[in-house]
Coordinates of C-alpha atoms and ligand atoms in Angstrom, one line a residue:
X1331 CA -33.6 -26.4 -15.4
X1332 CA -31.8 -24.8 -12.5
X1333 CA -28.2 -24.1 -13.3
X1334 CA -26.1 -23.1 -10.3
X1335 CA -23.4 -21.3 -12.3
X1336 CA -25.9 -19.2 -14.2
X1337 CA -27.8 -18.4 -11.0
X1338 CA -24.5 -17.4 -9.3
X1339 CA -23.4 -15.3 -12.2
X1340 CA -26.7 -13.4 -12.3
X1341 CA -26.6 -13.0 -8.5
X1342 CA -23.1 -11.5 -8.7
X1343 CA -24.1 -9.2 -11.5
X1344 CA -27.0 -7.9 -9.5
X1345 CA -24.7 -7.3 -6.5
X1346 CA -22.0 -5.6 -8.4
X1347 CA -24.5 -3.6 -10.4
X1348 CA -25.7 -2.1 -7.1
X1349 CA -22.1 -1.8 -5.8
X1350 CA -22.7 -4.2 -3.0
X1351 CA -20.3 -7.0 -2.2
X1352 CA -21.7 -9.8 -0.1
X1353 CA -18.9 -9.9 2.3
X1354 CA -19.1 -8.8 5.9
X1355 CA -16.1 -10.0 7.9
X1356 CA -12.8 -8.7 6.5
X1357 CA -9.3 -9.3 7.8
X1358 CA -6.8 -6.6 6.9
X1359 CA -3.2 -7.3 7.7
X1360 CA -0.9 -4.3 8.2
X1361 CA -3.9 -2.0 8.5
X1362 CA -2.2 0.4 10.9
X1363 CA 0.3 1.4 8.2
X1364 CA 0.0 3.9 5.4
X1365 CA -2.1 2.2 2.7
X1366 CA -3.9 -0.2 5.1
X1367 CA -5.1 2.7 7.3
X1368 CA -6.4 4.6 4.3
X1369 CA -8.1 1.4 3.0
X1370 CA -9.8 0.8 6.4
X1371 CA -11.0 4.3 6.8
X1372 CA -12.5 4.3 3.4
X1373 CA -14.2 0.9 3.8
X1374 CA -15.6 1.8 7.2
X1375 CA -17.2 4.9 5.6
X1376 CA -18.4 3.2 2.4
X1377 CA -19.2 -0.3 3.4
X1378 CA -21.6 0.0 6.4
X1379 CA -22.0 -3.8 6.8
X1380 CA -18.3 -4.5 7.1
X1381 CA -16.6 -5.6 10.3
X1382 CA -12.8 -5.2 10.0
X1383 CA -10.2 -7.1 12.0
X1384 CA -6.9 -5.3 11.6
X1385 CA -4.0 -7.6 12.4
X1386 CA -0.8 -5.5 12.8
X1387 CA 2.5 -6.0 14.6
X1388 CA 2.7 -2.2 15.2
X1389 CA 6.3 -1.9 14.0
X1390 CA 7.6 1.7 13.7
X1391 CA 5.5 2.0 10.6
X1392 CA 2.2 1.0 12.3
X1393 CA 0.3 3.7 14.1
X1394 CA -2.9 3.2 16.1
X1395 CA -3.2 7.0 16.1
X1396 CA -4.3 6.7 12.5
X1397 CA -7.8 5.8 13.8
X1398 CA -8.2 8.5 16.4
X1399 CA -10.5 10.6 14.2
X1400 CA -13.0 7.8 13.6
X1401 CA -16.6 8.5 14.6
X1402 CA -17.7 6.0 17.4
X1403 CA -20.2 4.1 15.1
X1404 CA -17.4 3.5 12.6
X1405 CA -14.8 2.7 15.2
X1406 CA -17.2 0.0 16.6
X1407 CA -16.7 -2.0 13.3
X1408 CA -12.9 -1.9 13.5
X1409 CA -10.8 -4.0 15.9
X1410 CA -7.1 -3.7 16.0
X1411 CA -5.3 -6.9 17.0
X1412 CA -1.7 -6.3 18.0
X1413 CA 0.0 -9.4 16.5
X1414 CA 2.4 -10.8 13.9
X1415 CA 1.6 -12.5 10.6
X1416 CA 4.4 -14.9 11.5
X1417 CA 2.5 -16.2 14.5
X1418 CA 0.7 -19.3 13.2
X1419 CA -1.2 -19.9 16.6
X1420 CA -2.5 -16.4 16.7
X1421 CA -3.7 -16.7 13.1
X1422 CA -5.4 -20.0 13.8
X1423 CA -7.2 -18.5 16.7
X1424 CA -8.4 -15.5 14.7
X1425 CA -9.7 -17.7 11.9
X1426 CA -11.5 -19.9 14.4
X1427 CA -13.2 -17.0 16.1
X1428 CA -14.4 -15.1 13.0
X1429 CA -15.9 -16.4 9.7
X1430 CA -13.8 -14.1 7.4
X1431 CA -15.1 -13.5 3.9
X1432 CA -11.8 -12.0 2.7
X1433 CA -8.3 -11.2 3.7
X1434 CA -6.5 -8.1 2.3
X1435 CA -2.8 -8.6 2.9
X1436 CA -0.9 -5.3 3.3
X1437 CA 1.5 -6.2 6.2
X1438 CA 5.1 -6.0 5.1
X1439 CA 8.4 -4.3 5.7
X1440 CA 8.3 -1.6 3.0
X1441 CA 11.3 0.7 2.9
X1442 CA 13.9 -0.1 0.2
X1443 CA 16.7 1.8 2.1
X1444 CA 16.0 -0.2 5.3
X1445 CA 16.0 -3.5 3.3
X1446 CA 19.6 -2.8 2.2
X1447 CA 20.7 -3.0 5.9
X1448 CA 18.3 -5.7 7.0
X1449 CA 17.6 -8.2 4.2
X1450 CA 16.8 -11.0 6.6
X1451 CA 14.2 -9.0 8.5
X1452 CA 12.5 -8.3 5.2
X1453 CA 12.6 -12.0 4.3
X1454 CA 11.1 -12.9 7.7
X1455 CA 8.1 -10.7 7.4
X1456 CA 7.5 -10.5 3.6
X1457 CA 8.3 -14.1 2.7
X1458 CA 7.9 -16.3 5.8
X1459 CA 5.1 -14.0 7.2
X1460 CA 3.2 -14.2 3.9
X1461 CA 3.6 -18.0 3.8
X1462 CA 2.5 -18.4 7.4
X1463 CA -0.6 -16.3 6.6
X1464 CA -1.3 -18.2 3.4
X1465 CA -1.1 -21.5 5.3
X1466 CA -3.5 -20.4 8.0
X1467 CA -5.9 -19.0 5.4
X1468 CA -5.8 -22.2 3.3
X1469 CA -6.6 -24.3 6.4
X1470 CA -9.5 -22.0 7.3
X1471 CA -10.8 -21.9 3.7
X1472 CA -10.7 -25.7 3.4
X1473 CA -12.6 -26.0 6.8
X1474 CA -15.3 -23.8 5.4
X1475 CA -15.8 -26.0 2.3
X1476 CA -13.5 -24.2 -0.1
X1477 CA -16.1 -21.4 -0.6
X1478 CA -15.6 -19.9 -4.1
X1479 CA -16.6 -16.4 -3.0
X1480 CA -13.7 -16.2 -0.5
X1481 CA -10.9 -13.9 -1.5
X1482 CA -7.2 -13.4 -0.6
X1483 CA -5.9 -10.2 -2.0
X1484 CA -2.2 -9.8 -1.9
X1485 CA -1.1 -6.2 -2.1
X1486 CA 2.2 -6.1 -4.0
X1487 CA 4.4 -3.7 -5.8
X1488 CA 5.7 -2.7 -9.3
X1489 CA 9.2 -3.0 -7.9
X1490 CA 9.1 -6.8 -8.5
X1491 CA 9.6 -6.1 -12.2
X1492 CA 12.9 -4.3 -11.7
X1493 CA 13.8 -1.2 -13.7
X1494 CA 12.6 0.2 -17.0
X1495 CA 14.8 2.1 -19.5
X1496 CA 13.4 5.3 -20.9
X1497 CA 10.7 3.5 -22.9
X1498 CA 8.0 1.0 -22.1
X1499 CA 5.6 0.2 -19.3
X1500 CA 5.2 -2.7 -16.8
X1501 CA 2.2 -4.9 -17.3
X1502 CA 0.8 -8.2 -15.9
X1503 CA 3.0 -10.1 -18.4
X1504 CA 6.3 -8.3 -17.4
X1505 CA 9.0 -10.8 -16.2
X1506 CA 10.0 -10.6 -12.5
X1507 CA 13.5 -9.0 -12.1
X1508 CA 13.7 -7.5 -8.6
X1509 CA 16.7 -5.3 -7.6
X1510 CA 16.5 -4.7 -3.8
X1511 CA 16.1 -7.1 -0.9
X1512 CA 12.6 -5.5 -0.4
X1513 CA 11.5 -6.1 -4.0
X1514 CA 13.0 -9.6 -4.0
X1515 CA 11.0 -10.5 -0.8
X1516 CA 7.8 -9.1 -2.3
X1517 CA 8.5 -11.1 -5.5
X1518 CA 8.9 -14.3 -3.5
X1519 CA 5.6 -13.6 -1.7
X1520 CA 3.9 -13.0 -5.1
X1521 CA 5.1 -16.4 -6.3
X1522 CA 3.8 -18.1 -3.1
X1523 CA 0.4 -16.5 -3.6
X1524 CA 0.2 -17.7 -7.2
X1525 CA 1.3 -21.2 -6.0
X1526 CA -1.5 -21.4 -3.5
X1527 CA -4.0 -20.6 -6.3
X1528 CA -2.6 -23.1 -8.7
X1529 CA -1.9 -25.9 -6.3
X1530 CA -4.7 -25.6 -3.8
X1531 CA -7.3 -23.5 -5.7
X1532 CA -7.2 -20.8 -2.9
X1533 CA -9.0 -17.8 -4.5
X1534 CA -6.1 -15.4 -4.5
X1535 CA -5.5 -12.2 -6.5
X1536 CA -2.2 -10.3 -6.7
X1537 CA -2.1 -6.5 -7.3
X1538 CA 1.2 -4.8 -8.3
X1539 CA 1.0 -1.0 -7.7
X1540 CA 3.2 1.9 -8.3
X1541 CA 4.4 4.6 -5.8
X1542 CA 1.6 5.8 -3.5
X1543 CA 1.5 9.1 -1.6
X1544 CA -1.1 10.7 0.7
X1545 CA -2.2 11.1 4.3
X1546 CA -0.7 8.9 7.1
X1547 CA 2.5 7.9 5.1
X1548 CA 5.5 7.4 7.4
X1549 CA 8.0 10.2 6.6
X1550 CA 10.8 7.9 5.6
X1551 CA 9.3 7.8 2.1
X1552 CA 10.2 10.5 -0.4
X1553 CA 7.1 12.8 -0.4
X1554 CA 6.4 13.0 3.4
X1555 CA 10.1 13.1 4.1
X1556 CA 10.4 16.2 1.9
X1557 CA 7.3 17.8 3.4
X1558 CA 8.6 17.6 6.9
X1559 CA 12.1 18.7 5.9
X1560 CA 10.7 21.7 4.0
X1561 CA 8.8 22.6 7.1
X1562 CA 12.0 22.6 9.1
X1563 CA 14.1 24.2 6.4
X1564 CA 16.5 21.2 6.3
X1565 CA 18.5 20.0 3.3
X1566 CA 16.3 18.0 0.8
X1567 CA 18.3 14.8 0.0
X1568 CA 17.8 13.6 -3.6
X1569 CA 19.7 10.5 -4.5
X1570 CA 22.1 10.4 -7.5
X1571 CA 21.3 12.7 -10.3
X1572 CA 17.6 13.1 -9.4
X1573 CA 16.5 11.7 -12.7
X1574 CA 15.0 8.4 -11.4
X1575 CA 11.4 8.3 -12.4
X1576 CA 8.4 7.0 -10.4
X1577 CA 4.7 6.6 -11.5
X1578 CA 2.8 8.4 -8.7
X1579 CA -0.6 7.4 -7.5
X1580 CA -2.7 9.1 -4.8
X1581 CA -3.4 6.5 -2.1
X1582 CA -7.2 6.9 -2.2
X1583 CA -7.1 5.8 -5.9
X1584 CA -5.1 2.7 -4.9
X1585 CA -7.6 1.8 -2.2
X1586 CA -10.4 2.1 -4.8
X1587 CA -8.5 -0.1 -7.2
X1588 CA -8.3 -2.7 -4.4
X1589 CA -12.0 -2.5 -3.8
X1590 CA -12.7 -3.1 -7.5
X1591 CA -10.4 -6.1 -7.4
X1592 CA -12.1 -7.5 -4.3
X1593 CA -15.6 -6.9 -5.8
X1594 CA -15.0 -7.9 -9.4
X1595 CA -11.5 -9.4 -9.8
X1596 CA -11.1 -13.1 -10.8
X1597 CA -9.1 -15.5 -8.7
X1598 CA -5.7 -16.4 -10.1
X1599 CA -5.5 -13.0 -11.9
X1600 CA -2.9 -10.3 -11.3
X1601 CA -3.6 -6.6 -11.9
X1602 CA -1.0 -3.8 -12.4
X1603 CA -2.1 -0.5 -11.0
X1604 CA -0.6 2.9 -11.7
X1605 CA -1.4 6.6 -11.9
X1606 CA 0.1 7.2 -15.3
X1607 CA 1.9 10.2 -13.8
X1608 CA 5.6 9.7 -14.3
X1609 CA 7.9 12.3 -12.7
X1610 CA 11.6 12.4 -12.0
X1611 CA 12.5 12.9 -8.3
X1612 CA 13.8 16.4 -9.2
X1613 CA 10.3 17.2 -10.7
X1614 CA 8.6 16.0 -7.5
X1615 CA 10.9 17.9 -5.1
X1616 CA 10.5 21.1 -7.2
X1617 CA 6.7 20.8 -7.3
X1618 CA 6.6 20.2 -3.5
X1619 CA 8.9 23.2 -2.8
X1620 CA 6.7 25.5 -4.9
X1621 CA 3.5 24.2 -3.2
X1622 CA 4.8 24.3 0.3
X1623 CA 6.2 27.9 -0.2
X1624 CA 2.8 29.1 -1.3
X1625 CA 1.1 27.4 1.7
X1626 CA 3.7 28.8 4.1
X1627 CA 3.9 32.2 2.5
X1628 CA 7.7 31.9 2.0
X1629 CA 9.2 34.7 0.1
X1630 CA 11.6 34.2 -2.9
X1631 CA 14.6 34.7 -0.6
X1632 CA 13.5 31.8 1.5
X1633 CA 12.4 29.7 -1.5
X1634 CA 12.7 26.0 -0.5
X1635 CA 14.4 25.0 -3.7
X1636 CA 17.6 26.3 -2.3
X1637 CA 17.5 23.3 0.1
X1638 CA 17.6 20.7 -2.7
X1639 CA 20.8 18.6 -2.3
X1640 CA 22.0 15.8 -4.5
X1641 CA 23.4 13.1 -2.3
X1642 CA 25.0 9.6 -2.7
X1643 CA 22.8 7.3 -4.8
X1644 CA 20.9 4.3 -3.3
X1645 CA 22.7 1.0 -4.2
X1646 CA 20.7 -0.9 -6.9
X1647 CA 18.5 2.2 -7.4
X1648 CA 15.9 1.3 -10.1
X1649 CA 15.9 4.0 -12.8
X1650 CA 12.3 4.1 -13.9
X1651 CA 8.9 2.6 -13.0
X1652 CA 5.8 3.1 -15.1
X1653 CA 2.6 1.0 -15.3
X1654 CA 0.2 -0.1 -17.9
X1655 CA -3.1 -0.1 -16.0
X1656 CA -5.3 -1.0 -19.0
X1657 CA -6.4 -4.4 -17.7
X1658 CA -7.8 -3.1 -14.5
X1659 CA -9.3 -0.1 -16.4
X1660 CA -11.0 -2.2 -19.1
X1661 CA -12.0 -5.3 -17.0
X1662 CA -12.8 -3.8 -13.6
X1663 CA -13.7 -0.2 -14.6
X1664 CA -11.1 1.5 -12.5
X1665 CA -9.4 4.9 -13.2
X1666 CA -7.6 7.2 -10.9
X1667 CA -9.7 10.1 -9.7
X1668 CA -6.8 12.4 -8.8
X1669 CA -4.1 14.1 -10.9
X1670 CA -0.7 14.5 -9.3
X1671 CA -1.3 18.2 -8.7
X1672 CA -4.6 17.4 -6.9
X1673 CA -3.2 14.6 -4.9
X1674 CA -0.1 16.6 -3.9
X1675 CA -2.3 19.5 -2.7
X1676 CA -4.4 17.2 -0.6
X1677 CA -1.3 15.5 0.9
X1678 CA 0.4 18.8 1.8
X1679 CA -2.7 20.2 3.3
X1680 CA -3.2 17.0 5.3
X1681 CA 0.3 17.1 6.8
X1682 CA 0.0 20.8 7.5
X1683 CA -3.3 20.4 9.3
X1684 CA -2.2 17.3 11.3
X1685 CA 0.6 18.7 13.4
X1686 CA -0.2 16.4 16.4
X1687 CA 0.2 13.3 14.2
X1688 CA 3.4 14.7 12.6
X1689 CA 4.9 15.6 16.1
X1690 CA 4.1 12.1 17.5
X1691 CA 5.6 10.4 14.5
X1692 CA 8.6 12.7 14.3
X1693 CA 9.5 12.1 18.0
X1694 CA 10.0 8.4 17.6
X1695 CA 11.6 6.1 15.1
X1696 CA 11.6 8.7 12.4
X1697 CA 13.9 10.9 14.4
X1698 CA 16.4 8.0 14.8
X1699 CA 16.2 7.0 11.2
X1700 CA 16.8 10.6 10.1
X1701 CA 19.9 10.9 12.3
X1702 CA 21.4 7.6 11.1
X1703 CA 20.5 7.7 7.4
X1704 CA 20.7 11.5 6.7
X1705 CA 23.0 12.5 9.5
X1706 CA 20.8 15.5 10.2
Ligands
NAD3252 P1 3.8 0.7 5.7 O1 5.2 0.4 6.0 O2 3.3 2.0 5.9 O3 2.9 -0.3 6.7 C1 3.2 -1.6 6.9 C2 2.3 -2.1 8.0 O4 2.6 -3.5 8.2 C3 2.6 -1.4 9.4 O5 1.4 -1.1 10.0 C4 3.4 -2.5 10.2 O6 3.2 -2.4 11.6 C5 2.8 -3.7 9.6 N1 3.6 -4.9 9.8 C6 5.0 -5.0 9.5 N2 5.4 -6.2 9.7 C7 4.3 -6.9 10.2 C8 4.2 -8.3 10.7 N3 5.2 -9.1 10.7 N4 2.9 -8.7 11.1 C9 1.9 -7.8 11.1 N5 2.0 -6.5 10.7 C10 3.2 -6.1 10.2 O7 3.5 0.1 4.3 P2 2.5 0.7 3.1 O8 3.2 1.7 2.3 O9 1.2 0.9 3.7 O10 2.4 -0.7 2.2 C11 1.4 -1.6 2.4 C12 1.6 -2.7 1.4 O11 1.4 -2.2 0.1 C13 2.9 -3.4 1.5 O12 2.8 -4.8 1.3 C14 3.7 -2.8 0.3 O13 4.6 -3.7 -0.2 C15 2.6 -2.5 -0.7 N6 2.8 -1.4 -1.6 C16 3.2 -0.2 -1.1 C17 3.3 0.9 -2.0 C18 3.7 2.3 -1.6 O14 4.0 3.1 -2.4 N7 3.7 2.5 -0.3 C19 3.1 0.7 -3.4 C20 2.7 -0.6 -3.8 C21 2.6 -1.6 -2.9
DAU3253 O1 6.9 1.5 -6.4 C1 6.2 1.1 -5.2 C2 7.1 1.2 -4.0 O2 7.2 2.6 -3.8 C3 6.6 0.5 -2.8 O3 6.6 -0.9 -3.1 C4 7.6 0.7 -1.6 O4 7.1 0.1 -0.5 C5 7.7 2.2 -1.4 O5 8.6 2.5 -0.4 C6 8.1 2.9 -2.7 O6 9.5 2.6 -3.0 P1 10.5 3.7 -3.6 O7 11.9 3.2 -3.2 O8 10.2 4.0 -5.0 O9 10.0 4.9 -2.7 P2 10.8 6.0 -1.9 O10 9.8 7.0 -1.4 O11 11.8 5.4 -0.9 O12 11.7 6.7 -3.0 C7 11.1 7.3 -4.1 C8 12.2 7.8 -5.0 O13 12.9 8.9 -4.4 C9 13.3 6.8 -5.3 O14 13.8 7.0 -6.7 C10 14.4 7.1 -4.3 C11 14.2 8.6 -4.2 N1 14.6 9.1 -2.9 C12 14.1 8.6 -1.7 C13 14.4 9.0 -0.5 C14 13.8 8.4 0.7 C15 15.5 10.2 -2.8 O15 16.0 10.7 -3.8 N2 15.8 10.6 -1.5 C16 15.3 10.1 -0.4 O16 15.7 10.6 0.7

């Protein structure tokens, strides 16, 4: 006797076995930012049947220049829509025009230091924007008969769990305990996504990832900020005692984790993602100084370590983040492919070889932020 569930399960196994996901039209929000752009570039290369609509408000963190190097045949499968996730009418028109198979939601305000000065701006995008998007997606999904293969992937952060002491790891069962307006707004959006799964059955998955680094990251975040300031021989500001610890993950590995979640993850689940590479901020800045000095042939007398400067701490600064990624490893077969040393080399080499991108970014909002936040 024909059993639809067994047939579907076999079909899915066949598809996953071949690494094929039967999805063609993908909406990416916030795809002109750091992780979103890396994700889109990877997918255009690896998923030849995908058409990607990239909805991005092009805030200071969004950069259409991230797609300038795309070959024409790949660029033809990417369309950038300049718009806001808070705009319900725009969302409805996009969902009327294109039969999306999945939405990967990256769009957010993302810098903790900025959230301290602008909590309401973070609530507007990260909470109300996420809810507006969820509502538009739910309407669309219901119109299409509540298709079980549809996916809404909510890209979230380890910061929702607050701070660890010197022991232990965050996992899917860690309680929420956010410290900053940024992490509080991301926590709120995670809760809404879960509520849309439990209440309406919308096939949502939440991922909570640790600190990413790599190409195209806006230089307000620690690693690219330090790279640019080492280039210019400016002071390297390290908050507090420099002993805060982050679990660093190369961005390509995060993007691969998201693809595994999209292909094989189960609706209603959450997955914690991390590189298992814990380093204090002083260890990060020291590794970067050594690497940059070797790339720039700087002698000992000009060693960049002399620029390291301990500065006033960030209010509410979480001490340590570290992730237990065993669920995504065991259930979805994901492991990071890059060590911190490999990822850092690739990142430094990318920034050194993309001077035009760096100059363009440096001339705008970055310059203003540097002046206001670092006074130099
Ligand atoms: P980013 O700041 O580099 O990019 C954010 C993008 O969202 C930008 O292109 C911006 O223009 C766009 N955007 C902002 N507000 C918008 C709005 N209202 N409507 C439409 N687009 C809007 O951020 P990122 O580092 O690439 O982070 C992407 C996502 O991943 C975020 O949700 C973030 O919370 C999450 N995350 C980031 C990290 C990390 O280390 N960077 C780690 C874990 C999770
Ligand atoms: O953990 C995931 C999160 O990682 C993401 O959700 C956020 O969007 C992303 O911004 C990042 O948050 P952090 O606050 O950890 O990243 P940031 O690069 O701002 O800082 C990393 C560490 O470096 C943190 O302990 C603060 C410290 N720092 C940062 C800056 C910008 C400094 O010491 N000096 C600095 O100038």
